[in-house]
Short mmCIF file of C-alpha atoms in Angstrom, two decimals:
data_model
loop_
_atom_site.label_atom_id
_atom_site.label_comp_id
_atom_site.label_asym_id
_atom_site.label_seq_id
_atom_site.Cartn_x
_atom_site.Cartn_y
_atom_site.Cartn_z
CA MET A 12 38.58 159.71 272.99
CA THR A 13 38.14 157.09 270.55
CA ASP A 14 40.86 155.09 269.12
CA MET A 15 40.17 156.33 265.80
CA GLU A 16 40.64 160.04 267.47
CA LYS A 17 43.80 158.76 269.19
CA THR A 18 45.79 157.15 266.26
CA SER A 19 44.49 160.22 264.05
CA SER A 20 45.81 163.11 266.88
CA GLU A 21 49.26 160.86 267.27
CA ASN A 22 49.79 161.30 263.46
CA LEU A 23 48.95 164.75 263.07
CA PRO A 24 52.36 166.52 264.45
CA TYR A 25 53.08 167.83 260.98
CA MET A 26 49.61 169.46 260.07
CA PRO A 27 50.81 173.10 260.97
CA VAL A 28 53.57 172.09 257.56
CA LEU A 29 51.00 170.70 255.82
CA LEU A 30 48.81 174.30 256.71
CA GLY A 31 51.46 176.24 255.86
CA LEU A 32 51.72 174.62 251.91
CA MET A 33 48.26 174.58 251.45
CA ALA A 34 48.44 178.13 252.72
CA LEU A 35 50.70 179.68 250.24
CA ALA A 36 49.16 177.55 247.11
CA GLY A 37 45.72 179.65 248.61
CA LEU A 38 47.71 183.10 247.84
CA ILE A 39 47.88 182.21 244.11
CA VAL A 40 44.42 181.33 244.02
CA ALA A 41 43.95 185.01 245.49
CA VAL A 42 45.80 186.29 242.95
CA SER A 43 42.49 186.53 240.74
CA THR A 44 41.18 189.40 243.74
CA VAL A 45 44.24 191.61 243.04
CA PHE A 46 43.72 191.57 238.87
CA ASP A 47 39.80 192.21 239.81
CA THR A 48 38.83 189.18 237.86
CA PRO A 49 36.21 186.73 238.40
CA GLN A 50 36.61 183.58 239.08
CA PRO A 51 36.02 181.11 235.64
CA ASP A 52 33.13 178.48 236.62
CA TYR A 53 34.48 175.48 238.12
CA GLU A 54 33.10 172.37 235.85
CA GLY A 55 35.57 169.78 237.75
CA THR A 56 34.36 167.70 240.99
CA ALA A 57 34.57 169.25 243.86
CA VAL A 58 34.36 167.99 247.46
CA ALA A 59 32.94 170.69 249.22
CA PHE A 60 31.26 174.36 248.61
CA VAL A 61 32.19 177.37 250.63
CA ASN A 62 29.89 180.09 250.08
CA GLU A 63 29.79 178.40 246.51
CA ALA A 64 33.34 178.93 245.87
CA PRO A 65 34.45 174.91 245.27
CA ILE A 66 37.39 173.31 247.04
CA PRO A 67 38.24 171.25 244.24
CA GLU A 68 38.64 167.35 244.38
CA THR A 69 42.05 167.72 242.91
CA GLY A 70 43.73 169.88 245.81
CA TYR A 71 41.90 167.30 248.19
CA LEU A 72 43.69 164.46 246.76
CA ARG A 73 46.75 166.59 246.57
CA ALA A 74 46.72 167.37 250.19
CA LEU A 75 45.97 163.27 251.08
CA SER A 76 49.13 162.36 248.86
CA MET A 77 51.57 164.96 250.55
CA LEU A 78 50.01 163.66 253.91
CA GLU A 79 50.62 159.82 252.67
CA GLN A 80 54.02 160.95 251.79
CA ASP A 81 55.18 162.26 255.68
CA LYS A 82 52.60 160.02 257.67
CA ARG A 83 53.69 156.65 259.39
CA GLY A 84 50.94 154.12 258.99
CA PRO A 85 48.11 154.21 256.54
CA ILE A 86 45.43 157.50 255.75
CA THR A 87 42.43 156.97 258.07
CA ASP A 88 38.79 158.41 258.05
CA ALA A 89 40.13 161.18 260.79
CA ASP A 90 42.79 162.13 258.31
CA ARG A 91 40.49 162.48 255.35
CA THR A 92 37.80 164.65 257.61
CA ARG A 93 40.76 166.73 259.43
CA ILE A 94 42.20 167.67 255.50
CA LEU A 95 38.83 168.21 254.69
CA ASP A 96 38.58 170.83 257.13
CA LEU A 97 41.84 172.67 256.37
CA LEU A 98 41.40 172.78 253.24
CA ILE A 99 37.63 174.59 254.32
CA GLU A 100 39.27 177.03 256.57
CA GLU A 101 41.71 177.86 254.33
CA GLU A 102 39.03 178.62 251.85
CA LEU A 103 37.18 180.50 254.50
CA LEU A 104 40.57 182.61 255.73
CA ILE A 105 40.96 183.38 251.97
CA GLN A 106 37.51 184.64 251.83
CA ARG A 107 37.94 186.78 255.01
CA ALA A 108 41.16 188.23 253.82
CA ASP A 109 39.13 189.04 250.36
CA GLU A 110 36.35 190.67 252.81
CA ILE A 111 38.76 193.06 254.71
CA ASN A 112 40.97 193.79 251.63
CA LEU A 113 43.89 192.24 253.41
CA ILE A 114 46.07 192.57 250.62
CA GLY A 115 45.17 196.89 250.08
CA ILE A 116 46.33 196.97 253.80
CA ASP A 117 49.32 194.38 255.04
CA SER A 118 52.62 194.84 252.68
CA SER A 119 53.89 191.47 254.14
CA VAL A 120 50.82 190.21 252.44
CA ARG A 121 51.10 191.94 249.03
CA LYS A 122 54.68 191.09 249.00
CA SER A 123 54.14 187.11 249.47
CA LEU A 124 51.27 187.55 246.98
CA THR A 125 53.76 189.13 244.52
CA ASN A 126 56.01 187.04 244.77
CA ALA A 127 53.77 183.65 244.15
CA MET A 128 52.42 185.49 240.93
CA ILE A 129 55.85 185.73 239.83
CA GLN A 130 56.52 182.53 240.72
CA PHE A 131 53.09 181.45 238.84
CA ILE A 132 54.27 183.09 235.80
CA ILE A 133 57.68 181.88 235.36
CA SER A 134 56.32 178.51 235.82
CA GLU A 135 54.22 178.84 233.35
CA ASN A 136 57.36 178.54 231.07
CA GLY A 137 58.42 175.46 232.60
CA ASP A 138 58.46 173.37 229.09
CA THR A 139 60.95 175.58 227.34
CA GLU A 140 62.62 174.16 224.43
CA ILE A 141 66.44 174.19 225.35
CA THR A 142 69.00 172.67 222.69
CA GLU A 143 72.48 173.09 221.92
CA ASP A 144 72.25 175.04 218.82
CA ILE A 145 69.79 177.65 220.56
CA LEU A 146 72.41 177.30 223.43
CA ASN A 147 75.32 177.72 221.12
CA SER A 148 73.57 181.07 219.79
CA HIS A 149 72.92 182.45 222.75
CA PHE A 150 76.77 182.41 223.82
CA LEU A 151 77.97 183.66 220.75
CA ASN A 152 75.05 186.42 220.89
CA ASN A 153 76.75 187.26 224.25
CA LEU A 154 80.27 187.04 224.38
CA ASP A 155 80.53 189.87 226.28
CA TYR A 156 78.55 188.77 229.60
CA PHE A 157 80.58 185.62 229.22
CA THR A 158 83.86 186.93 229.16
CA PRO A 159 85.75 187.53 232.10
CA SER A 160 86.63 190.95 232.76
CA LYS A 161 90.27 192.44 231.84
CA GLN A 162 92.63 192.61 234.71
CA ILE A 163 94.62 195.30 235.48
CA TRP A 164 97.77 196.00 237.62
CA VAL A 165 98.10 199.54 239.05
CA LYS A 166 100.43 201.31 241.42
CA ARG A 167 99.80 204.76 243.24
CA ILE A 168 101.48 207.29 245.00
CA TYR A 169 99.43 209.33 247.21
CA VAL A 170 99.84 213.04 248.86
CA ARG A 171 97.88 214.42 250.89
CA GLY A 172 95.97 217.92 250.20
CA ALA A 173 96.37 219.27 253.85
CA ARG A 174 100.12 219.29 253.39
CA ASP A 175 101.59 222.70 254.03
CA ASP A 176 104.20 221.62 251.29
CA ALA A 177 101.83 219.66 248.74
CA GLU A 178 102.66 221.82 245.75
CA GLN A 179 106.52 221.21 245.98
CA ARG A 180 105.92 217.60 247.01
CA LEU A 181 103.90 217.06 243.58
CA GLN A 182 106.75 218.73 242.10
CA GLU A 183 109.29 215.92 243.49
CA ILE A 184 107.12 213.34 242.43
CA ARG A 185 107.05 214.79 238.97
CA THR A 186 110.47 215.36 238.73
CA ALA A 187 111.79 211.99 240.06
CA LEU A 188 109.38 209.87 237.39
CA GLN A 189 110.42 211.94 234.23
CA GLN A 190 113.70 211.48 235.51
CA GLY A 191 113.25 207.13 235.25
CA GLU A 192 113.33 206.62 239.19
CA ASN A 193 111.63 203.53 240.18
CA PHE A 194 107.80 204.09 240.96
CA ASP A 195 108.10 202.19 244.56
CA THR A 196 111.35 203.96 245.30
CA VAL A 197 109.53 207.12 244.62
CA ALA A 198 106.03 206.69 246.32
CA SER A 199 108.07 205.19 249.82
CA ARG A 200 110.09 208.18 249.46
CA LEU A 201 107.67 210.86 249.16
CA GLY A 202 104.12 209.46 249.01
CA ASP A 203 101.89 209.67 251.91
CA GLU A 204 99.91 206.59 253.00
CA ILE A 205 96.53 206.02 251.86
CA PHE A 206 94.11 203.18 253.21
CA PRO A 207 92.76 200.88 251.80
CA GLU A 208 96.61 199.98 249.81
CA VAL A 209 95.82 199.11 246.40
CA PRO A 210 96.93 195.38 246.68
CA ASP A 211 99.94 194.63 244.28
CA SER A 212 98.60 192.18 241.82
CA LEU A 213 96.16 191.59 238.92
CA LEU A 214 92.69 192.65 239.89
CA PRO A 215 89.24 193.29 237.38
CA PRO A 216 88.02 196.61 237.27
CA ALA A 217 85.24 195.91 239.43
CA LYS A 218 87.31 195.00 242.39
CA LEU A 219 90.01 198.15 241.81
CA GLN A 220 86.91 200.59 242.36
CA ALA A 221 86.53 199.74 245.97
CA TYR A 222 90.31 200.67 246.10
CA LEU A 223 90.48 203.46 243.68
CA GLY A 224 86.94 204.47 243.54
CA PRO A 225 84.83 204.73 240.31
CA ALA A 226 87.09 207.79 239.50
CA LEU A 227 90.21 206.88 239.19
CA THR A 228 89.37 203.21 237.92
CA GLN A 229 87.66 205.21 234.95
CA THR A 230 91.16 206.70 234.32
CA VAL A 231 93.16 204.01 234.87
CA ILE A 232 90.77 201.59 232.38
CA SER A 233 92.18 204.18 229.50
CA LEU A 234 95.47 204.03 230.54
CA SER A 235 97.95 202.20 228.21
CA GLU A 236 100.20 199.74 229.61
CA GLY A 237 103.47 200.77 231.45
CA ALA A 238 102.36 204.46 231.59
CA ILE A 239 102.21 206.74 234.37
CA THR A 240 99.57 209.80 235.11
CA ASN A 241 100.06 213.10 236.22
CA ALA A 242 99.05 214.06 239.68
CA ILE A 243 95.28 213.84 239.80
CA ARG A 244 93.11 215.37 242.37
CA VAL A 245 90.39 213.91 243.55
CA GLY A 246 89.11 213.54 247.38
CA SER A 247 91.23 214.81 249.62
CA GLY A 248 94.65 214.44 248.17
CA TRP A 249 96.56 213.89 244.70
CA HIS A 250 97.39 210.49 242.98
CA PHE A 251 99.81 209.67 240.51
CA LEU A 252 98.88 206.38 238.86
CA TYR A 253 101.46 203.47 237.40
CA LEU A 254 99.21 200.93 235.32
CA VAL A 255 102.03 198.31 235.69
CA GLN A 256 100.22 195.41 233.60
CA GLN A 257 96.56 194.47 231.86
CA ARG A 258 95.39 191.35 230.47
CA LYS A 259 92.35 191.15 228.58
CA GLY A 260 89.96 188.33 229.41
CA VAL A 261 89.90 185.20 227.24
CA VAL A 262 86.93 183.86 225.68
CA PRO A 263 85.76 180.78 227.07
CA GLU A 264 85.36 177.50 225.09
CA PHE A 265 81.48 177.21 224.89
CA GLU A 266 81.95 173.32 226.53
CA ASP A 267 83.52 174.31 229.20
CA ILE A 268 80.70 177.20 230.35
CA ARG A 269 77.68 175.27 229.06
CA ASP A 270 76.04 175.02 232.38
CA GLN A 271 76.25 178.62 233.26
CA VAL A 272 74.91 179.64 229.31
CA GLU A 273 71.90 177.45 230.35
CA ASN A 274 71.15 179.04 233.45
CA ASP A 275 71.62 182.43 232.00
CA TYR A 276 69.35 181.18 229.12
CA LEU A 277 66.96 180.10 231.42
CA ARG A 278 66.82 183.38 233.07
CA LYS A 279 66.36 185.42 230.14
CA VAL A 280 63.72 183.82 229.33
CA GLU A 281 61.63 184.39 232.49
CA GLU A 282 62.96 187.89 232.95
CA LYS A 283 61.05 187.86 229.01
CA ALA A 284 58.31 185.64 230.43
CA LEU A 285 57.56 188.22 233.11
CA ARG A 286 58.09 191.21 231.15
CA ASP A 287 55.24 190.00 228.65
CA TYR A 288 52.90 189.39 231.48
CA LEU A 289 53.16 192.53 233.19
CA ASP A 290 53.24 194.52 229.63
CA TRP A 291 49.92 192.36 228.79
CA LEU A 292 48.47 193.48 232.36
CA ARG A 293 48.91 197.35 231.83
CA GLU A 294 47.47 196.99 228.11
CA ARG A 295 44.30 195.60 229.84
CA ALA A 296 44.17 197.98 232.94
CA ASP A 297 43.35 201.98 233.07
CA ILE A 298 46.13 203.21 235.12
CA ASP A 299 45.89 207.10 236.18
CA GLN A 300 49.31 208.57 236.78
CA THR A 301 48.03 211.78 238.05
CA ALA A 302 48.80 211.52 241.32
CA SER A 303 52.33 210.95 240.24
CA GLN A 304 52.70 214.59 239.20
CA LEU A 305 51.73 216.32 242.48
CA GLN A 306 55.04 217.88 244.04
CA PRO A 307 56.09 216.52 247.22
CA ALA A 308 54.66 218.60 250.49
CA ASP A 309 56.98 220.81 252.31
CA PHE A 310 57.13 219.95 256.37
#
């Protein structure tokens, strides 16, 4: 082994990582195969051709730059040769993947390629204009989204439906509550245990639903503060609900959540860019959905 080869070998432990990065870039190049669009004629400088497919000088120089940032010591001729070999082998693998229709037979490749394509579409909008007026307008047009949900404090009395004396117990609870007996006292004296217990505090509806379920949560949301429901049969038992307190969400000041507003604005811009691109692809594609009308087979 020559001194140059030794130097190259000692300084290339990072090559698997570099090859992985190049392979990801190759996925984006291979996107044209997915949509069956011809590659445009290459007009730049190529450092090599693989089955007439050019390896652009820009990609080669970019790989050298990556290597230079990671390597200890100057770039050698052996490094340059190895980088070019990696790019050639990458192109050979991409062409072989196309040849055997790897995109069509390997779901992991399809997923990686789809993600790469989405990132490519989003990156095309990297120069999105953002001004204070735009963000203020986005904030005002989406106040419901940026305003915290209201907080609800609710208590419950539960009676198991399987009790032999369930009807009698329900009537005793109704009478006690109508006579003004303390709700907690009635719950302790006549109610059954149920888990999980509703926390004795204000909760947003989304968290409250984890304790009450969707049906009872919707009922509570419609109540006025201080209201107590009659017995409601849900699941395996009966529920009396008491809305102790509710606190409406307060609209925050724009300056306090500016970063959140900007992130949400950029997210929606990216979503729209992706949606527009997909709509464009649909318009130019020949899509036959006849198969979707077939009835599922009986097994």
